[in-house]
Amino acid sequence: MIQHQQMMRRLAAIDAQGFTLFEVLIAMAILALALPILLGLRNWDLNLHSRAADITAATMLAQEKLIEAELSPIYPIGETTGDFRNPPPGYQVPGDVANRAEQYRWKRIITTTPLTAVREVKIQILWQQGATDEVLEASTYVFAPTAGF
């Protein structure tokens, strides 16, 4: 019985020693490698979220400009540009909408098609993303009757 108690004390003394310096260094090296990778992934995730928000906003603005073009009674061939300072067509709520999409610009390009009464309307939404210019393009076809109809 005494031998058993002595053996238990020895095992307890060995367990109470803790980690060796080598084990601590290995754990620190693993952390030193893992933390920058995890932080880099977090930054990448934030950039993707920001880009997705920009593309979603540009898509909604392009849809607005496409509807505006479809409701227009005339379709002059050529290019028109602008920004989003004015409220959208049909906007009836009073208030300040001057800065609703200040970082975005638009370009409308109307071209002919092989069918004389049909025009292609392209809408480009442009914005600055870091050091690069981003562009989202949407298009539709509209019926533009000529004088003979």
Short mmCIF file of N, CA and C in Angstrom, two decimals:
data_model
loop_
_atom_site.label_atom_id
_atom_site.label_comp_id
_atom_site.label_asym_id
_atom_site.label_seq_id
_atom_site.Cartn_x
_atom_site.Cartn_y
_atom_site.Cartn_z
N MET A 1 0.82 -1.18 0.00
CA MET A 1 0.00 0.00 0.00
C MET A 1 0.87 1.25 0.00
N ILE A 2 1.97 1.21 0.77
CA ILE A 2 2.87 2.34 0.83
C ILE A 2 3.54 2.54 -0.52
N GLN A 3 3.89 1.45 -1.19
CA GLN A 3 4.50 1.57 -2.51
C GLN A 3 3.52 2.20 -3.51
N HIS A 4 2.29 1.83 -3.39
CA HIS A 4 1.27 2.39 -4.28
C HIS A 4 1.14 3.90 -4.07
N GLN A 5 1.14 4.36 -2.82
CA GLN A 5 1.05 5.79 -2.53
C GLN A 5 2.28 6.53 -3.04
N GLN A 6 3.45 5.95 -2.88
CA GLN A 6 4.68 6.58 -3.38
C GLN A 6 4.63 6.70 -4.91
N MET A 7 4.15 5.66 -5.56
CA MET A 7 4.04 5.68 -7.02
C MET A 7 3.06 6.77 -7.47
N MET A 8 1.97 6.94 -6.76
CA MET A 8 0.98 7.97 -7.10
C MET A 8 1.57 9.36 -6.91
N ARG A 9 2.37 9.56 -5.86
CA ARG A 9 3.00 10.85 -5.63
C ARG A 9 3.98 11.19 -6.76
N ARG A 10 4.74 10.19 -7.19
CA ARG A 10 5.68 10.41 -8.28
C ARG A 10 4.95 10.79 -9.57
N LEU A 11 3.86 10.09 -9.87
CA LEU A 11 3.08 10.42 -11.07
C LEU A 11 2.48 11.83 -10.97
N ALA A 12 2.01 12.21 -9.81
CA ALA A 12 1.45 13.54 -9.60
C ALA A 12 2.53 14.60 -9.76
N ALA A 13 3.75 14.31 -9.29
CA ALA A 13 4.85 15.26 -9.42
C ALA A 13 5.24 15.43 -10.88
N ILE A 14 5.19 14.36 -11.65
CA ILE A 14 5.52 14.44 -13.08
C ILE A 14 4.44 15.26 -13.80
N ASP A 15 3.16 15.03 -13.49
CA ASP A 15 2.07 15.78 -14.12
C ASP A 15 2.09 17.25 -13.74
N ALA A 16 2.57 17.60 -12.56
CA ALA A 16 2.58 18.97 -12.09
C ALA A 16 3.68 19.81 -12.72
N GLN A 17 4.58 19.21 -13.47
CA GLN A 17 5.67 19.96 -14.06
C GLN A 17 5.20 20.91 -15.15
N GLY A 18 4.12 20.66 -15.86
CA GLY A 18 3.62 21.55 -16.91
C GLY A 18 4.27 21.27 -18.25
N PHE A 19 4.23 22.29 -19.11
CA PHE A 19 4.76 22.16 -20.47
C PHE A 19 6.25 22.47 -20.49
N THR A 20 6.93 21.83 -21.40
CA THR A 20 8.35 22.12 -21.58
C THR A 20 8.48 23.36 -22.46
N LEU A 21 9.65 23.95 -22.45
CA LEU A 21 9.91 25.14 -23.27
C LEU A 21 9.72 24.82 -24.75
N PHE A 22 10.12 23.66 -25.16
CA PHE A 22 9.98 23.25 -26.56
C PHE A 22 8.50 23.19 -26.97
N GLU A 23 7.66 22.64 -26.10
CA GLU A 23 6.23 22.56 -26.40
C GLU A 23 5.61 23.96 -26.51
N VAL A 24 6.01 24.85 -25.64
CA VAL A 24 5.51 26.23 -25.70
C VAL A 24 5.96 26.91 -26.99
N LEU A 25 7.22 26.71 -27.39
CA LEU A 25 7.73 27.30 -28.63
C LEU A 25 6.98 26.77 -29.86
N ILE A 26 6.68 25.50 -29.87
CA ILE A 26 5.92 24.91 -30.99
C ILE A 26 4.52 25.53 -31.05
N ALA A 27 3.87 25.67 -29.91
CA ALA A 27 2.53 26.27 -29.87
C ALA A 27 2.58 27.72 -30.35
N MET A 28 3.59 28.47 -29.95
CA MET A 28 3.73 29.87 -30.38
C MET A 28 3.98 29.94 -31.90
N ALA A 29 4.77 29.03 -32.43
CA ALA A 29 5.04 29.01 -33.87
C ALA A 29 3.77 28.72 -34.67
N ILE A 30 2.96 27.81 -34.18
CA ILE A 30 1.68 27.51 -34.85
C ILE A 30 0.78 28.74 -34.83
N LEU A 31 0.70 29.40 -33.69
CA LEU A 31 -0.11 30.63 -33.60
C LEU A 31 0.44 31.73 -34.51
N ALA A 32 1.76 31.86 -34.56
CA ALA A 32 2.37 32.89 -35.39
C ALA A 32 2.07 32.65 -36.87
N LEU A 33 1.91 31.43 -37.29
CA LEU A 33 1.56 31.12 -38.67
C LEU A 33 0.06 31.26 -38.92
N ALA A 34 -0.75 30.86 -37.97
CA ALA A 34 -2.20 30.82 -38.17
C ALA A 34 -2.87 32.20 -38.08
N LEU A 35 -2.45 33.04 -37.18
CA LEU A 35 -3.12 34.33 -36.98
C LEU A 35 -3.07 35.24 -38.22
N PRO A 36 -1.93 35.43 -38.87
CA PRO A 36 -1.95 36.28 -40.07
C PRO A 36 -2.83 35.72 -41.18
N ILE A 37 -2.85 34.41 -41.30
CA ILE A 37 -3.70 33.79 -42.32
C ILE A 37 -5.17 34.07 -42.00
N LEU A 38 -5.56 33.89 -40.76
CA LEU A 38 -6.95 34.13 -40.37
C LEU A 38 -7.33 35.60 -40.51
N LEU A 39 -6.43 36.51 -40.16
CA LEU A 39 -6.71 37.93 -40.32
C LEU A 39 -6.81 38.31 -41.80
N GLY A 40 -5.97 37.70 -42.63
CA GLY A 40 -6.05 37.94 -44.07
C GLY A 40 -7.37 37.46 -44.65
N LEU A 41 -7.85 36.33 -44.18
CA LEU A 41 -9.15 35.83 -44.65
C LEU A 41 -10.28 36.77 -44.22
N ARG A 42 -10.17 37.33 -43.06
CA ARG A 42 -11.20 38.27 -42.58
C ARG A 42 -11.21 39.52 -43.45
N ASN A 43 -10.04 40.05 -43.79
CA ASN A 43 -9.97 41.22 -44.67
C ASN A 43 -10.53 40.90 -46.06
N TRP A 44 -10.22 39.72 -46.56
CA TRP A 44 -10.73 39.30 -47.86
C TRP A 44 -12.26 39.21 -47.82
N ASP A 45 -12.80 38.69 -46.73
CA ASP A 45 -14.25 38.61 -46.55
C ASP A 45 -14.88 40.00 -46.52
N LEU A 46 -14.26 40.93 -45.85
CA LEU A 46 -14.79 42.30 -45.81
C LEU A 46 -14.75 42.95 -47.19
N ASN A 47 -13.70 42.70 -47.97
CA ASN A 47 -13.64 43.24 -49.33
C ASN A 47 -14.73 42.64 -50.22
N LEU A 48 -14.96 41.34 -50.08
CA LEU A 48 -16.02 40.70 -50.86
C LEU A 48 -17.39 41.27 -50.49
N HIS A 49 -17.62 41.50 -49.22
CA HIS A 49 -18.89 42.06 -48.77
C HIS A 49 -19.09 43.47 -49.34
N SER A 50 -18.05 44.27 -49.32
CA SER A 50 -18.13 45.62 -49.87
C SER A 50 -18.39 45.59 -51.37
N ARG A 51 -17.71 44.71 -52.07
CA ARG A 51 -17.90 44.59 -53.52
C ARG A 51 -19.31 44.13 -53.85
N ALA A 52 -19.83 43.18 -53.10
CA ALA A 52 -21.20 42.70 -53.32
C ALA A 52 -22.21 43.82 -53.10
N ALA A 53 -21.99 44.64 -52.08
CA ALA A 53 -22.89 45.78 -51.83
C ALA A 53 -22.83 46.78 -52.97
N ASP A 54 -21.64 47.04 -53.50
CA ASP A 54 -21.50 47.97 -54.63
C ASP A 54 -22.18 47.43 -55.88
N ILE A 55 -22.01 46.15 -56.16
CA ILE A 55 -22.64 45.56 -57.34
C ILE A 55 -24.16 45.55 -57.20
N THR A 56 -24.66 45.29 -56.02
CA THR A 56 -26.11 45.31 -55.79
C THR A 56 -26.66 46.72 -56.01
N ALA A 57 -25.99 47.73 -55.45
CA ALA A 57 -26.44 49.11 -55.64
C ALA A 57 -26.38 49.50 -57.12
N ALA A 58 -25.31 49.12 -57.81
CA ALA A 58 -25.17 49.44 -59.23
C ALA A 58 -26.26 48.75 -60.05
N THR A 59 -26.63 47.54 -59.69
CA THR A 59 -27.69 46.82 -60.39
C THR A 59 -29.02 47.53 -60.23
N MET A 60 -29.31 47.98 -59.02
CA MET A 60 -30.57 48.71 -58.79
C MET A 60 -30.59 50.03 -59.55
N LEU A 61 -29.46 50.72 -59.59
CA LEU A 61 -29.39 51.98 -60.34
C LEU A 61 -29.51 51.74 -61.83
N ALA A 62 -28.92 50.66 -62.33
CA ALA A 62 -29.05 50.32 -63.75
C ALA A 62 -30.50 50.00 -64.10
N GLN A 63 -31.18 49.28 -63.22
CA GLN A 63 -32.58 48.96 -63.45
C GLN A 63 -33.41 50.25 -63.49
N GLU A 64 -33.11 51.17 -62.61
CA GLU A 64 -33.81 52.47 -62.62
C GLU A 64 -33.62 53.18 -63.96
N LYS A 65 -32.39 53.22 -64.45
CA LYS A 65 -32.11 53.90 -65.72
C LYS A 65 -32.70 53.16 -66.91
N LEU A 66 -32.78 51.83 -66.85
CA LEU A 66 -33.42 51.08 -67.92
C LEU A 66 -34.92 51.38 -67.98
N ILE A 67 -35.56 51.43 -66.83
CA ILE A 67 -36.99 51.75 -66.79
C ILE A 67 -37.21 53.17 -67.29
N GLU A 68 -36.35 54.07 -66.87
CA GLU A 68 -36.45 55.46 -67.33
C GLU A 68 -36.32 55.53 -68.86
N ALA A 69 -35.39 54.76 -69.43
CA ALA A 69 -35.21 54.75 -70.88
C ALA A 69 -36.41 54.12 -71.58
N GLU A 70 -36.96 53.05 -71.01
CA GLU A 70 -38.12 52.41 -71.61
C GLU A 70 -39.35 53.31 -71.61
N LEU A 71 -39.47 54.17 -70.62
CA LEU A 71 -40.62 55.07 -70.53
C LEU A 71 -40.46 56.33 -71.37
N SER A 72 -39.29 56.53 -71.93
CA SER A 72 -39.03 57.72 -72.73
C SER A 72 -39.78 57.62 -74.06
N PRO A 73 -40.34 58.74 -74.54
CA PRO A 73 -41.06 58.69 -75.82
C PRO A 73 -40.14 58.70 -77.04
N ILE A 74 -38.91 59.17 -76.87
CA ILE A 74 -37.97 59.22 -78.00
C ILE A 74 -36.68 58.52 -77.61
N TYR A 75 -35.99 58.02 -78.63
CA TYR A 75 -34.76 57.28 -78.40
C TYR A 75 -33.68 57.81 -79.34
N PRO A 76 -33.05 58.92 -78.99
CA PRO A 76 -32.01 59.47 -79.87
C PRO A 76 -30.76 58.59 -79.84
N ILE A 77 -30.26 58.29 -81.02
CA ILE A 77 -29.07 57.46 -81.12
C ILE A 77 -27.87 58.26 -80.62
N GLY A 78 -27.06 57.63 -79.79
CA GLY A 78 -25.88 58.29 -79.25
C GLY A 78 -25.67 57.95 -77.79
N GLU A 79 -24.83 58.75 -77.16
CA GLU A 79 -24.41 58.50 -75.78
C GLU A 79 -24.80 59.67 -74.89
N THR A 80 -25.32 59.36 -73.72
CA THR A 80 -25.69 60.36 -72.72
C THR A 80 -25.08 59.93 -71.39
N THR A 81 -24.58 60.88 -70.61
CA THR A 81 -23.99 60.56 -69.32
C THR A 81 -24.63 61.41 -68.23
N GLY A 82 -24.43 61.00 -67.00
CA GLY A 82 -24.95 61.78 -65.88
C GLY A 82 -24.60 61.13 -64.55
N ASP A 83 -25.17 61.69 -63.49
CA ASP A 83 -24.99 61.14 -62.16
C ASP A 83 -26.36 60.94 -61.53
N PHE A 84 -26.40 60.64 -60.26
CA PHE A 84 -27.65 60.33 -59.59
C PHE A 84 -28.03 61.39 -58.56
N ARG A 85 -27.81 62.65 -58.92
CA ARG A 85 -28.16 63.73 -58.00
C ARG A 85 -29.67 63.95 -57.93
N ASN A 86 -30.35 63.80 -59.05
CA ASN A 86 -31.80 64.02 -59.09
C ASN A 86 -32.54 62.79 -58.57
N PRO A 87 -33.74 63.02 -58.01
CA PRO A 87 -34.52 61.86 -57.55
C PRO A 87 -34.96 61.02 -58.75
N PRO A 88 -35.21 59.75 -58.52
CA PRO A 88 -35.64 58.89 -59.62
C PRO A 88 -37.03 59.29 -60.10
N PRO A 89 -37.39 58.94 -61.33
CA PRO A 89 -38.72 59.27 -61.84
C PRO A 89 -39.80 58.64 -60.96
N GLY A 90 -40.83 59.41 -60.70
CA GLY A 90 -41.93 58.92 -59.88
C GLY A 90 -41.70 59.05 -58.39
N TYR A 91 -40.59 59.61 -57.98
CA TYR A 91 -40.27 59.76 -56.56
C TYR A 91 -41.17 60.82 -55.96
N GLN A 92 -41.96 60.46 -54.96
CA GLN A 92 -42.96 61.38 -54.43
C GLN A 92 -42.77 61.76 -52.98
N VAL A 93 -41.79 61.21 -52.32
CA VAL A 93 -41.56 61.51 -50.91
C VAL A 93 -40.67 62.74 -50.81
N PRO A 94 -41.11 63.80 -50.15
CA PRO A 94 -40.24 64.97 -50.03
C PRO A 94 -39.05 64.67 -49.12
N GLY A 95 -37.96 65.34 -49.38
CA GLY A 95 -36.77 65.13 -48.56
C GLY A 95 -35.53 65.29 -49.40
N ASP A 96 -34.41 65.11 -48.74
CA ASP A 96 -33.12 65.28 -49.40
C ASP A 96 -32.69 63.96 -50.03
N VAL A 97 -32.65 63.92 -51.35
CA VAL A 97 -32.15 62.74 -52.07
C VAL A 97 -30.93 63.11 -52.89
N ALA A 98 -30.31 64.24 -52.56
CA ALA A 98 -29.19 64.75 -53.35
C ALA A 98 -27.99 63.80 -53.33
N ASN A 99 -27.75 63.11 -52.24
CA ASN A 99 -26.57 62.24 -52.13
C ASN A 99 -26.95 60.77 -52.06
N ARG A 100 -27.94 60.37 -52.80
CA ARG A 100 -28.42 59.00 -52.70
C ARG A 100 -27.45 57.99 -53.30
N ALA A 101 -26.67 58.39 -54.29
CA ALA A 101 -25.68 57.48 -54.90
C ALA A 101 -24.55 58.32 -55.47
N GLU A 102 -23.89 59.06 -54.62
CA GLU A 102 -22.93 60.05 -55.09
C GLU A 102 -21.68 59.45 -55.73
N GLN A 103 -21.31 58.22 -55.40
CA GLN A 103 -20.10 57.64 -55.98
C GLN A 103 -20.35 56.97 -57.34
N TYR A 104 -21.61 56.93 -57.78
CA TYR A 104 -21.95 56.27 -59.04
C TYR A 104 -22.24 57.30 -60.13
N ARG A 105 -21.88 56.92 -61.38
CA ARG A 105 -22.23 57.70 -62.56
C ARG A 105 -22.90 56.75 -63.55
N TRP A 106 -23.62 57.29 -64.51
CA TRP A 106 -24.24 56.44 -65.50
C TRP A 106 -23.93 56.92 -66.91
N LYS A 107 -24.02 55.97 -67.84
CA LYS A 107 -23.84 56.27 -69.26
C LYS A 107 -24.90 55.47 -70.01
N ARG A 108 -25.68 56.14 -70.85
CA ARG A 108 -26.70 55.48 -71.67
C ARG A 108 -26.24 55.54 -73.12
N ILE A 109 -26.20 54.40 -73.78
CA ILE A 109 -25.79 54.31 -75.18
C ILE A 109 -26.95 53.70 -75.97
N ILE A 110 -27.49 54.46 -76.91
CA ILE A 110 -28.58 53.97 -77.75
C ILE A 110 -28.03 53.77 -79.15
N THR A 111 -28.21 52.54 -79.65
CA THR A 111 -27.71 52.21 -80.99
C THR A 111 -28.82 51.58 -81.81
N THR A 112 -28.60 51.58 -83.12
CA THR A 112 -29.56 50.95 -84.03
C THR A 112 -29.35 49.44 -84.02
N THR A 113 -30.32 48.75 -84.55
CA THR A 113 -30.26 47.30 -84.71
C THR A 113 -30.60 46.98 -86.17
N PRO A 114 -30.46 45.76 -86.61
CA PRO A 114 -30.87 45.43 -87.98
C PRO A 114 -32.35 45.72 -88.27
N LEU A 115 -33.16 45.75 -87.23
CA LEU A 115 -34.58 46.11 -87.39
C LEU A 115 -34.69 47.62 -87.21
N THR A 116 -35.23 48.30 -88.19
CA THR A 116 -35.22 49.77 -88.17
C THR A 116 -36.06 50.36 -87.03
N ALA A 117 -37.06 49.65 -86.56
CA ALA A 117 -37.92 50.20 -85.51
C ALA A 117 -37.49 49.77 -84.11
N VAL A 118 -36.37 49.10 -84.00
CA VAL A 118 -35.91 48.63 -82.69
C VAL A 118 -34.56 49.27 -82.39
N ARG A 119 -34.41 49.73 -81.16
CA ARG A 119 -33.16 50.32 -80.69
C ARG A 119 -32.63 49.49 -79.51
N GLU A 120 -31.31 49.41 -79.44
CA GLU A 120 -30.69 48.78 -78.28
C GLU A 120 -30.29 49.88 -77.30
N VAL A 121 -30.69 49.72 -76.06
CA VAL A 121 -30.34 50.68 -75.01
C VAL A 121 -29.41 49.98 -74.02
N LYS A 122 -28.19 50.48 -73.93
CA LYS A 122 -27.22 49.97 -72.96
C LYS A 122 -27.06 51.00 -71.85
N ILE A 123 -27.09 50.51 -70.64
CA ILE A 123 -26.86 51.36 -69.47
C ILE A 123 -25.60 50.86 -68.78
N GLN A 124 -24.66 51.76 -68.58
CA GLN A 124 -23.44 51.44 -67.84
C GLN A 124 -23.45 52.24 -66.55
N ILE A 125 -23.24 51.56 -65.45
CA ILE A 125 -23.08 52.21 -64.15
C ILE A 125 -21.60 52.13 -63.80
N LEU A 126 -21.00 53.28 -63.53
CA LEU A 126 -19.55 53.35 -63.28
C LEU A 126 -19.31 53.86 -61.86
N TRP A 127 -18.31 53.28 -61.20
CA TRP A 127 -17.92 53.75 -59.87
C TRP A 127 -16.47 53.39 -59.62
N GLN A 128 -15.87 54.07 -58.68
CA GLN A 128 -14.47 53.85 -58.30
C GLN A 128 -14.41 52.82 -57.19
N GLN A 129 -13.60 51.77 -57.40
CA GLN A 129 -13.39 50.74 -56.39
C GLN A 129 -11.90 50.66 -56.12
N GLY A 130 -11.45 51.34 -55.10
CA GLY A 130 -10.01 51.40 -54.84
C GLY A 130 -9.32 52.19 -55.93
N ALA A 131 -8.35 51.57 -56.58
CA ALA A 131 -7.61 52.25 -57.65
C ALA A 131 -8.18 51.96 -59.03
N THR A 132 -9.22 51.15 -59.11
CA THR A 132 -9.77 50.77 -60.41
C THR A 132 -11.17 51.32 -60.61
N ASP A 133 -11.54 51.49 -61.87
CA ASP A 133 -12.90 51.88 -62.23
C ASP A 133 -13.71 50.62 -62.50
N GLU A 134 -14.83 50.49 -61.84
CA GLU A 134 -15.71 49.34 -62.03
C GLU A 134 -16.86 49.75 -62.94
N VAL A 135 -17.36 48.81 -63.74
CA VAL A 135 -18.47 49.07 -64.65
C VAL A 135 -19.44 47.90 -64.58
N LEU A 136 -20.72 48.22 -64.47
CA LEU A 136 -21.77 47.24 -64.59
C LEU A 136 -22.61 47.64 -65.79
N GLU A 137 -22.88 46.71 -66.70
CA GLU A 137 -23.62 47.06 -67.91
C GLU A 137 -24.88 46.21 -68.00
N ALA A 138 -25.97 46.86 -68.35
CA ALA A 138 -27.24 46.19 -68.59
C ALA A 138 -27.80 46.75 -69.89
N SER A 139 -28.56 45.92 -70.59
CA SER A 139 -29.12 46.41 -71.86
C SER A 139 -30.52 45.88 -72.06
N THR A 140 -31.24 46.55 -72.93
CA THR A 140 -32.58 46.15 -73.31
C THR A 140 -32.84 46.62 -74.74
N TYR A 141 -33.92 46.18 -75.31
CA TYR A 141 -34.33 46.62 -76.64
C TYR A 141 -35.68 47.31 -76.51
N VAL A 142 -35.84 48.39 -77.24
CA VAL A 142 -37.08 49.16 -77.20
C VAL A 142 -37.62 49.35 -78.61
N PHE A 143 -38.92 49.51 -78.69
CA PHE A 143 -39.57 49.78 -79.97
C PHE A 143 -39.58 51.29 -80.17
N ALA A 144 -38.94 51.73 -81.24
CA ALA A 144 -38.87 53.15 -81.54
C ALA A 144 -39.51 53.38 -82.91
N PRO A 145 -40.82 53.60 -82.93
CA PRO A 145 -41.49 53.72 -84.23
C PRO A 145 -40.93 54.89 -85.05
N THR A 146 -40.82 54.66 -86.33
CA THR A 146 -40.38 55.72 -87.25
C THR A 146 -41.60 56.44 -87.79
N ALA A 147 -41.37 57.43 -88.60
CA ALA A 147 -42.47 58.27 -89.11
C ALA A 147 -43.48 57.48 -89.92
N GLY A 148 -43.09 56.36 -90.53
CA GLY A 148 -44.00 55.57 -91.39
C GLY A 148 -45.04 54.79 -90.61
N PHE A 149 -44.91 54.62 -89.29
CA PHE A 149 -45.85 53.79 -88.53
C PHE A 149 -47.01 54.57 -88.04
#
